[in-house]
Amino acid sequence: MTPSAEPATGQSNSYRNGDPQLAVMDEEAEQPPKFDDPYQKHRYLKHRLALAFRIFAKFDLSEGVAGHITVRDPMDPTSFWVNPFGIHFSLIEDTDPIRVDRSGNTLDMLTQDFCVLWNDHVLYSNFAGLVLATAEGKAIAAALRNKKAALLANDGLMTVGQSIKATIQLAADASATGTGRSLVTIGEDEARATWVSVGTIVQDMPTL
């Protein structure tokens, strides 16, 4: 006869495997912490996001230089924090995620190098996989128009220029990551002025 976990009628209220109440966790302890300061919540979520990447990497769930995990920004619910392209999950730190809107546009410009691509890139969301036909190349070119860079959904970054040097420099600028220091963003007017100064040098390309 299989022993029952329930106490027999008339016996003391005890169990062979211990008091089941000990397995009940405090509901408050299972909930995420609450913050009065939205900036504290912001830092907490970015830290947890970085931890999530490290955990995924530990269990070999990373996707090389691709793949992403996102968290909604607590101060601007229309934007999200996501890992930058090209950094392995195991290397993600609190300062690495970047903030983007629902269309994938970067919202915080960090260095003057980013200004080279100010309003000068497109998101190609209809990526069909490995390009093996001219039709897909023409579709990407049509979406790119006279812009300098394209974010290919589920694939990566593409830059164009009048020379190999200019194209490689654009790719390096677009994929540059932070130094781990506190981020200081660039204002809209400053970004526009910098783009006029350095972003138009490689812009003179024929319109498709």
C-alpha positions as MATLAB code, in Angstrom:
seq = 'MTPSAEPATGQSNSYRNGDPQLAVMDEEAEQPPKFDDPYQKHRYLKHRLALAFRIFAKFDLSEGVAGHITVRDPMDPTSFWVNPFGIHFSLIEDTDPIRVDRSGNTLDMLTQDFCVLWNDHVLYSNFAGLVLATAEGKAIAAALRNKKAALLANDGLMTVGQSIKATIQLAADASATGTGRSLVTIGEDEARATWVSVGTIVQDMPTL';
ca = [
       0.000    0.000    0.000;
       1.374    3.385   -0.992;
       1.869    5.681    2.045;
      -0.296    8.783    1.957;
       1.101   12.275    2.358;
      -2.047   13.244    4.263;
      -2.136   12.659    8.037;
      -4.423    9.827    9.154;
      -7.687   10.761   10.827;
      -7.212   11.284   14.528;
      -3.429   11.608   14.234;
      -1.384   14.741   14.862;
      -1.256   17.273   12.024;
       2.243   16.306   10.754;
       3.733   15.140    7.471;
       6.612   12.794    6.791;
       8.194   15.261    4.394;
       7.771   18.310    6.646;
       5.379   21.197    6.993;
       3.980   22.114    3.540;
       3.561   25.706    4.704;
       7.325   26.053    4.513;
       7.074   25.791    0.724;
       4.775   28.805    0.456;
       6.738   31.899   -0.516;
       5.871   35.434    0.435;
       3.892   36.902   -2.479;
       5.542   40.297   -1.958;
       8.986   38.714   -2.206;
       8.096   37.218   -5.595;
       7.199   40.619   -7.093;
       9.738   43.030   -8.650;
      10.763   45.933   -6.424;
       8.795   49.179   -6.569;
      10.517   52.509   -7.139;
       9.387   56.044   -6.394;
      12.157   57.405   -8.583;
      11.653   56.456  -12.279;
      15.400   56.817  -12.894;
      16.088   54.129  -10.282;
      13.623   51.823  -12.041;
      15.304   52.681  -15.317;
      18.728   51.641  -13.970;
      17.249   48.505  -12.386;
      15.629   47.345  -15.647;
      18.775   47.943  -17.696;
      20.795   45.975  -15.157;
      18.284   43.101  -15.269;
      18.380   43.226  -19.067;
      22.159   42.871  -19.021;
      21.820   39.934  -16.614;
      19.317   38.278  -18.943;
      21.841   38.387  -21.794;
      24.535   36.882  -19.563;
      22.180   34.067  -18.487;
      21.232   33.302  -22.078;
      24.911   33.144  -23.004;
      25.715   30.873  -20.051;
      23.219   28.296  -21.313;
      24.355   28.616  -24.949;
      21.176   30.419  -25.972;
      22.969   33.338  -27.623;
      22.668   33.925  -31.366;
      26.194   35.027  -32.204;
      26.064   38.673  -33.246;
      22.318   38.519  -33.936;
      19.283   37.981  -31.710;
      17.950   40.401  -29.136;
      16.080   40.856  -25.858;
      14.136   44.059  -25.220;
      12.605   45.827  -22.233;
      10.131   48.715  -22.333;
      11.454   52.033  -21.053;
       9.660   52.949  -17.781;
       9.684   56.685  -18.533;
       8.718   56.471  -22.207;
       6.523   53.379  -22.795;
       6.672   53.935  -26.562;
      10.395   53.124  -26.610;
      12.447   50.042  -25.809;
      15.978   49.148  -24.707;
      17.736   46.571  -26.865;
      21.242   45.203  -27.259;
      23.358   46.828  -30.003;
      24.211   44.727  -33.026;
      27.525   42.910  -32.936;
      28.098   42.424  -29.187;
      27.949   38.842  -27.931;
      25.368   38.189  -25.204;
      28.120   37.216  -22.754;
      29.705   40.677  -23.056;
      26.625   42.863  -22.574;
      26.929   45.357  -19.713;
      24.438   47.796  -18.173;
      25.636   50.659  -20.382;
      25.459   48.767  -23.686;
      21.699   48.625  -24.517;
      20.403   51.384  -26.786;
      16.934   52.960  -26.790;
      14.826   52.648  -29.942;
      11.267   53.475  -30.946;
       8.725   51.038  -32.386;
      10.179   51.487  -35.866;
      13.700   50.654  -34.714;
      15.006   54.234  -34.831;
      17.722   55.027  -32.296;
      16.531   57.745  -29.919;
      19.718   58.676  -28.084;
      22.675   59.909  -30.133;
      25.867   59.370  -28.190;
      28.782   60.643  -30.256;
      29.321   62.874  -33.281;
      29.950   59.725  -35.317;
      26.269   58.826  -34.944;
      25.370   62.215  -36.458;
      26.805   61.085  -39.798;
      23.669   58.925  -40.108;
      21.227   61.506  -38.693;
      17.931   60.999  -40.590;
      20.028   59.301  -43.245;
      19.102   55.643  -42.810;
      16.086   53.418  -43.402;
      14.594   50.295  -41.853;
      14.052   47.458  -44.333;
      11.541   45.245  -42.548;
      10.675   42.982  -45.481;
      13.958   41.075  -45.528;
      13.426   37.727  -47.298;
      16.599   35.961  -46.208;
      19.837   35.243  -48.064;
      19.854   37.325  -51.248;
      20.022   34.867  -54.140;
      17.999   36.803  -56.712;
      18.325   40.266  -58.236;
      14.721   41.090  -57.261;
      15.588   41.214  -53.563;
      18.613   43.409  -54.223;
      16.465   45.806  -56.246;
      13.879   45.906  -53.445;
      16.554   46.821  -50.887;
      17.986   49.474  -53.214;
      14.529   50.952  -53.749;
      13.946   51.126  -49.990;
      17.391   52.654  -49.419;
      16.775   55.431  -51.997;
      19.504   58.069  -51.461;
      20.193   57.190  -47.825;
      23.573   56.025  -46.564;
      22.542   53.047  -44.425;
      19.806   50.444  -44.056;
      18.863   48.277  -41.091;
      17.879   44.919  -42.569;
      15.365   43.248  -40.270;
      16.535   39.803  -39.084;
      19.831   40.276  -40.880;
      22.060   43.234  -40.074;
      23.427   46.590  -41.191;
      24.151   47.748  -44.729;
      25.992   50.948  -45.677;
      26.739   52.489  -49.063;
      29.218   55.132  -50.200;
      31.136   56.494  -53.170;
      34.250   54.559  -52.224;
      35.272   51.479  -50.253;
      36.883   53.706  -47.615;
      33.725   55.790  -47.137;
      31.508   52.702  -46.953;
      33.707   50.960  -44.376;
      33.909   54.139  -42.290;
      30.107   54.409  -42.259;
      29.796   50.791  -41.127;
      32.320   51.392  -38.358;
      30.511   54.543  -37.208;
      27.100   52.883  -37.242;
      28.223   49.853  -35.236;
      30.372   51.751  -32.724;
      29.592   50.987  -29.090;
      29.999   52.948  -25.880;
      32.938   53.010  -23.518;
      30.967   52.118  -20.386;
      30.926   55.725  -19.148;
      27.785   57.694  -18.369;
      25.952   58.511  -21.598;
      25.635   62.131  -22.723;
      23.201   62.487  -25.618;
      23.426   65.015  -28.436;
      20.608   67.479  -29.048;
      18.608   67.667  -32.273;
      20.111   71.009  -33.374;
      23.641   69.849  -32.651;
      23.055   66.594  -34.521;
      21.716   68.501  -37.545;
      24.680   70.893  -37.559;
      27.171   68.006  -37.327;
      25.395   66.158  -40.117;
      25.703   69.236  -42.348;
      29.429   69.372  -41.541;
      30.437   65.726  -41.872;
      27.410   63.721  -42.959;
      27.039   65.260  -46.399;
      30.581   64.438  -47.475;
      29.550   60.920  -48.536;
      25.976   61.773  -49.392;
      26.381   62.860  -53.003;
      25.166   59.650  -54.558;
      22.758   59.203  -57.487;
      19.107   58.821  -56.518;
      17.675   55.406  -57.437;
];
